Coordinates of C-alpha atoms in Angstrom, one line a residue:
S1 CA -56.9 -142.5 310.2
Y2 CA -56.1 -144.4 307.3
F3 CA -52.3 -145.2 308.7
R4 CA -53.9 -146.8 311.7
R5 CA -56.4 -148.7 309.6
D6 CA -53.7 -150.1 307.1
L7 CA -51.1 -151.3 310.0
A8 CA -54.1 -153.0 312.0
Q9 CA -54.2 -155.6 308.9
W10 CA -50.1 -156.2 308.8
R11 CA -50.6 -159.8 310.6
A12 CA -48.9 -162.2 307.7
P13 CA -50.1 -165.3 308.0
P14 CA -48.4 -168.5 309.2
A15 CA -48.2 -170.4 305.9
L16 CA -46.1 -167.1 304.3
A17 CA -43.1 -168.6 307.0
A18 CA -42.7 -171.5 304.8
M19 CA -43.1 -170.3 301.5
A20 CA -39.9 -170.5 299.0
P21 CA -38.4 -169.1 297.4
F22 CA -39.0 -165.5 298.1
Q23 CA -40.8 -163.2 295.9
N24 CA -39.6 -159.6 297.3
L25 CA -36.5 -161.2 298.1
L26 CA -32.9 -162.1 296.4
V27 CA -30.4 -164.3 298.2
E28 CA -27.2 -164.8 296.8
K29 CA -24.8 -167.6 298.5
H30 CA -21.2 -167.0 298.4
A31 CA -18.7 -169.2 298.9
G32 CA -16.5 -168.6 302.0
G33 CA -19.8 -167.8 303.9
L34 CA -21.4 -164.5 302.6
D35 CA -24.7 -163.8 302.2
I36 CA -25.8 -160.7 299.6
L37 CA -29.3 -160.0 300.7
T38 CA -31.5 -157.9 298.0
L39 CA -34.5 -156.1 299.0
N40 CA -36.7 -156.7 295.7
R41 CA -39.1 -154.4 295.4
P42 CA -37.3 -151.9 292.6
Q43 CA -41.1 -151.4 290.8
R44 CA -42.0 -149.3 294.6
M45 CA -38.6 -148.1 295.4
N46 CA -38.2 -151.5 298.1
A47 CA -41.0 -150.3 300.0
I48 CA -41.8 -152.8 302.6
S49 CA -45.5 -154.9 302.1
M50 CA -46.8 -157.6 304.0
Q51 CA -45.5 -160.4 302.3
M52 CA -42.3 -158.7 302.2
C53 CA -42.2 -157.4 305.8
Q54 CA -42.5 -161.6 306.5
E55 CA -40.3 -162.4 304.4
L56 CA -37.6 -160.5 306.1
T57 CA -38.9 -162.1 309.5
D58 CA -38.6 -165.4 307.9
Y59 CA -34.8 -165.0 306.5
F60 CA -33.3 -162.5 309.3
A61 CA -35.0 -165.6 312.3
G62 CA -33.1 -168.3 310.0
L63 CA -29.9 -166.9 309.9
R64 CA -29.6 -167.9 313.9
D65 CA -28.8 -171.4 313.3
D66 CA -27.0 -171.4 310.3
Y67 CA -24.0 -172.1 310.7
R68 CA -23.0 -171.6 307.0
T69 CA -23.6 -168.4 306.6
R70 CA -21.2 -166.1 308.8
V71 CA -21.6 -162.6 306.9
V72 CA -24.8 -160.7 305.2
I73 CA -24.7 -157.4 302.5
M74 CA -27.9 -156.6 302.7
R75 CA -28.6 -153.8 300.2
G76 CA -31.8 -152.6 297.8
A77 CA -32.2 -153.3 294.5
G78 CA -32.7 -150.2 291.8
K79 CA -32.7 -146.4 292.3
G80 CA -32.8 -146.7 296.2
F81 CA -32.4 -149.0 299.7
C82 CA -35.8 -148.7 301.0
A83 CA -38.7 -146.6 300.7
G84 CA -40.2 -147.3 304.1
L85 CA -43.7 -149.3 304.6
D86 CA -45.8 -149.5 301.5
L87 CA -48.8 -148.1 302.7
L88 CA -50.7 -147.9 299.6
Q89 CA -50.3 -151.4 298.7
Q90 CA -52.7 -154.1 297.2
S91 CA -52.1 -156.7 298.8
D92 CA -49.5 -159.4 297.5
L93 CA -51.3 -161.9 299.6
T94 CA -52.9 -164.4 297.6
P95 CA -56.6 -164.4 298.4
K96 CA -57.1 -167.1 300.9
D97 CA -54.2 -166.1 303.1
A98 CA -55.2 -162.6 302.9
K99 CA -58.2 -163.8 304.4
A100 CA -56.3 -165.3 307.5
A101 CA -54.6 -162.4 307.6
A102 CA -58.0 -159.8 308.2
E103 CA -59.5 -162.2 310.7
V104 CA -60.1 -161.0 314.0
D105 CA -61.3 -161.9 317.4
P106 CA -64.7 -160.1 317.8
S107 CA -63.0 -159.1 321.7
E108 CA -60.4 -157.5 320.0
N109 CA -60.6 -153.2 319.9
E110 CA -58.9 -151.5 317.7
V111 CA -56.1 -150.7 320.1
S112 CA -55.3 -154.1 320.3
K113 CA -55.6 -154.6 316.7
T114 CA -53.9 -152.2 315.6
L115 CA -50.8 -153.3 317.8
K116 CA -50.9 -156.7 317.0
G117 CA -49.6 -155.3 313.3
Q118 CA -47.1 -152.9 315.0
R119 CA -45.7 -156.1 317.0
Q120 CA -45.6 -158.2 313.6
L121 CA -43.9 -155.6 311.7
V122 CA -41.2 -155.2 314.4
E123 CA -40.3 -158.8 314.8
M124 CA -38.6 -158.7 311.8
F125 CA -36.2 -155.8 313.6
R126 CA -36.4 -158.3 316.5
K127 CA -34.8 -161.2 314.1
M128 CA -32.4 -158.8 312.1
R129 CA -30.6 -158.0 315.5
A130 CA -30.7 -161.5 317.3
A131 CA -29.3 -162.5 314.3
P132 CA -25.2 -163.8 315.0
Q133 CA -23.9 -163.1 311.4
P134 CA -22.2 -159.2 311.3
I135 CA -24.6 -157.7 309.0
I136 CA -23.8 -155.0 306.1
A137 CA -26.2 -152.4 304.8
M138 CA -25.5 -150.8 301.8
V139 CA -27.6 -147.9 301.2
H140 CA -27.9 -145.6 298.2
G141 CA -30.8 -143.5 297.5
A142 CA -33.8 -143.2 299.3
A143 CA -33.9 -145.1 303.3
T144 CA -36.2 -143.5 304.9
G145 CA -39.0 -144.3 308.0
A146 CA -38.6 -148.5 308.0
G147 CA -35.9 -147.9 305.6
F148 CA -34.3 -146.2 307.9
G149 CA -35.1 -148.7 310.4
L150 CA -33.4 -151.1 308.8
M151 CA -30.1 -149.5 308.2
L152 CA -29.7 -148.5 312.1
A153 CA -30.0 -152.4 312.5
A154 CA -27.5 -153.2 310.5
D155 CA -23.5 -153.4 312.2
I156 CA -21.7 -151.4 309.8
R157 CA -23.6 -149.1 307.1
L158 CA -22.0 -147.9 303.7
V159 CA -23.4 -144.8 302.0
T160 CA -23.0 -143.2 299.1
P161 CA -23.9 -139.1 298.6
Q162 CA -27.2 -140.0 296.9
A163 CA -28.1 -141.8 299.8
K164 CA -31.1 -139.9 302.0
M165 CA -32.6 -140.8 305.2
N166 CA -35.6 -139.5 307.0
V167 CA -38.0 -140.7 310.1
A168 CA -40.3 -140.3 307.4
M169 CA -43.6 -141.6 310.1
F170 CA -43.2 -138.3 312.3
K171 CA -44.4 -136.3 309.1
M172 CA -47.0 -138.8 308.8
G173 CA -49.0 -137.8 311.8
T174 CA -47.3 -140.4 314.5
T175 CA -44.6 -140.1 316.7
G176 CA -41.4 -140.2 315.3
G177 CA -40.2 -143.2 317.5
D178 CA -41.1 -146.5 315.3
M179 CA -39.0 -148.9 314.0
S180 CA -36.6 -149.3 316.6
I181 CA -35.3 -145.5 315.5
S182 CA -35.5 -144.4 319.1
Y183 CA -33.9 -147.2 320.2
F184 CA -30.4 -146.7 317.2
L185 CA -30.2 -143.6 316.8
P186 CA -29.5 -141.5 319.7
R187 CA -26.4 -144.6 320.2
L188 CA -25.2 -144.3 317.2
C189 CA -25.1 -140.6 316.8
G190 CA -26.1 -138.8 320.2
N191 CA -29.1 -137.0 321.4
S192 CA -28.6 -133.9 319.4
V193 CA -28.6 -135.2 315.8
A194 CA -31.2 -138.1 316.5
S195 CA -33.8 -135.3 318.9
E196 CA -33.0 -133.2 315.3
L197 CA -34.1 -136.1 313.0
M198 CA -37.2 -137.5 314.8
L199 CA -38.4 -134.0 316.0
T200 CA -38.9 -132.6 312.1
G201 CA -38.5 -136.2 309.9
R202 CA -35.9 -134.1 308.3
F203 CA -33.7 -135.5 305.8
I204 CA -30.0 -136.4 306.5
H205 CA -27.3 -137.3 303.6
G206 CA -24.4 -139.7 302.9
E207 CA -22.1 -137.3 303.7
R208 CA -23.5 -135.8 306.8
A209 CA -24.5 -139.3 307.7
V210 CA -20.9 -140.6 308.0
Q211 CA -19.8 -136.9 310.0
T212 CA -22.5 -137.6 312.3
R213 CA -20.9 -141.7 312.7
L214 CA -24.4 -143.0 311.3
A215 CA -22.6 -144.5 308.2
S216 CA -19.4 -146.2 308.7
E217 CA -17.7 -145.1 304.8
L218 CA -18.8 -142.7 301.9
Y219 CA -18.0 -144.5 298.6
A220 CA -18.6 -142.2 295.5
S221 CA -20.7 -144.5 293.5
V222 CA -22.6 -148.1 294.3
E223 CA -20.0 -149.4 292.1
E224 CA -17.0 -148.9 295.1
M225 CA -19.5 -149.2 297.7
E226 CA -20.3 -152.7 296.8
K227 CA -16.7 -153.6 296.6
G228 CA -16.0 -151.9 299.8
A229 CA -18.4 -153.9 301.7
R230 CA -17.0 -157.1 299.9
K231 CA -13.7 -156.2 301.5
L232 CA -15.5 -155.4 304.4
A233 CA -16.6 -159.2 304.3
E234 CA -13.4 -161.0 303.5
E235 CA -11.7 -159.4 306.2
M236 CA -14.7 -160.8 308.8
L237 CA -14.9 -164.6 307.0
A238 CA -10.9 -164.3 307.6
G239 CA -12.1 -164.8 311.7
E240 CA -12.7 -167.7 313.5
D241 CA -16.7 -168.9 312.8
N242 CA -17.5 -168.4 317.1
G243 CA -15.3 -166.0 317.4
L244 CA -16.9 -163.7 314.3
R245 CA -20.5 -164.8 316.1
L246 CA -19.1 -164.4 319.5
T247 CA -17.6 -160.5 318.9
K248 CA -21.2 -159.2 317.4
E249 CA -22.9 -161.2 320.6
C250 CA -20.1 -159.2 322.8
L251 CA -20.4 -156.0 321.3
N252 CA -24.5 -155.5 321.2
L253 CA -24.5 -156.9 325.5
A254 CA -21.4 -154.6 326.2
I255 CA -23.1 -151.4 324.6
D256 CA -25.9 -151.6 327.2
A257 CA -24.2 -153.4 329.8
P258 CA -24.7 -151.7 333.6
S259 CA -21.4 -151.5 334.1
F260 CA -17.7 -151.6 333.7
E261 CA -17.2 -154.7 335.4
A262 CA -20.2 -156.8 333.4
A263 CA -18.7 -156.1 329.8
I264 CA -15.2 -157.2 331.8
A265 CA -16.9 -160.2 332.7
L266 CA -18.6 -161.2 329.4
E267 CA -15.6 -160.6 328.1
D268 CA -13.5 -162.8 329.8
R269 CA -16.0 -165.7 329.3
Q270 CA -16.0 -165.4 325.5
Q271 CA -12.1 -165.2 325.7
V272 CA -12.0 -168.5 327.4
L273 CA -14.4 -170.5 325.5
M274 CA -12.3 -169.1 322.2
V275 CA -9.2 -170.3 323.7
V276 CA -9.9 -173.6 325.6
G277 CA -12.1 -174.1 322.6
G278 CA -11.5 -172.6 319.3
D279 CA -8.9 -172.5 316.8
W280 CA -6.5 -170.1 318.8
K281 CA -3.3 -172.6 319.3
R282 CA -3.1 -173.1 315.3
R283 CA -3.6 -169.1 314.7
I284 CA -1.0 -168.1 316.7
G285 CA 1.3 -170.7 315.8
N286 CA 0.7 -169.6 312.4
F287 CA 1.1 -166.0 313.3
G288 CA 4.6 -166.9 315.4
G289 CA 6.1 -168.7 312.2
K290 CA 5.1 -165.6 310.2
K291 CA 7.1 -163.3 312.4
Q292 CA 10.0 -164.9 312.8
S293 CA 10.1 -165.4 308.7
K294 CA 9.9 -162.0 308.3
L295 CA 12.9 -161.4 310.9

């Protein structure tokens, strides 16, 4: 099919990893360690091209050892968040890079070529989830297919009433299990709603997304949502640097912990690290002083 032929070409050359500044992303650095990441292909509803996929992978990979960035707000430029993969794209690679991306091993068959393309795509989700910084997704307009996957892979999701999400790949002749959706969706909203969305490709809008726990908060407008996102970020940034990172790590590991005891053991180790090596004593002292002054 056209989809499978196109997917087999989704292998960006290594040279793209060094490209800066990004061509399809805007990264704004703010005081205190806040990044605002904007998907910036509004003319294509921020659909993910080959180059944009690589840029997202590079950005998220860079966060792992970036101790200056502490919180990320992710949003889409223009009328929507992200309309999934740009399967009708004209390649945005240079001729040289496009040639390198298209080169294949003669011994590869169609399945192995397509699998390489698929793994190139999902690598951005792996890097996103490995990032130690909390990621807040601001979703307005369409978040479909891979765009829905990006939304679900964030730590906190905010929406407007006009937000609309769906598992678009099911309606395109492939399975609904794609772009990390089968992992996140049932964990967030339960098996029944996940089955409904994945087995039909039907849309879910902002209000119901909050009702089904896909999102934390519904805002009347994009402007109000941005204020809410910044307030959340400010509260996070008030925490201790390592406490922020370790709390996200603890939550992600505890969700899939094999037992209650395993989760408690992880908590115990992280608390000892923070009490012995963190900012705990100073903060406790400040808290005690404030409490006494109020009394």
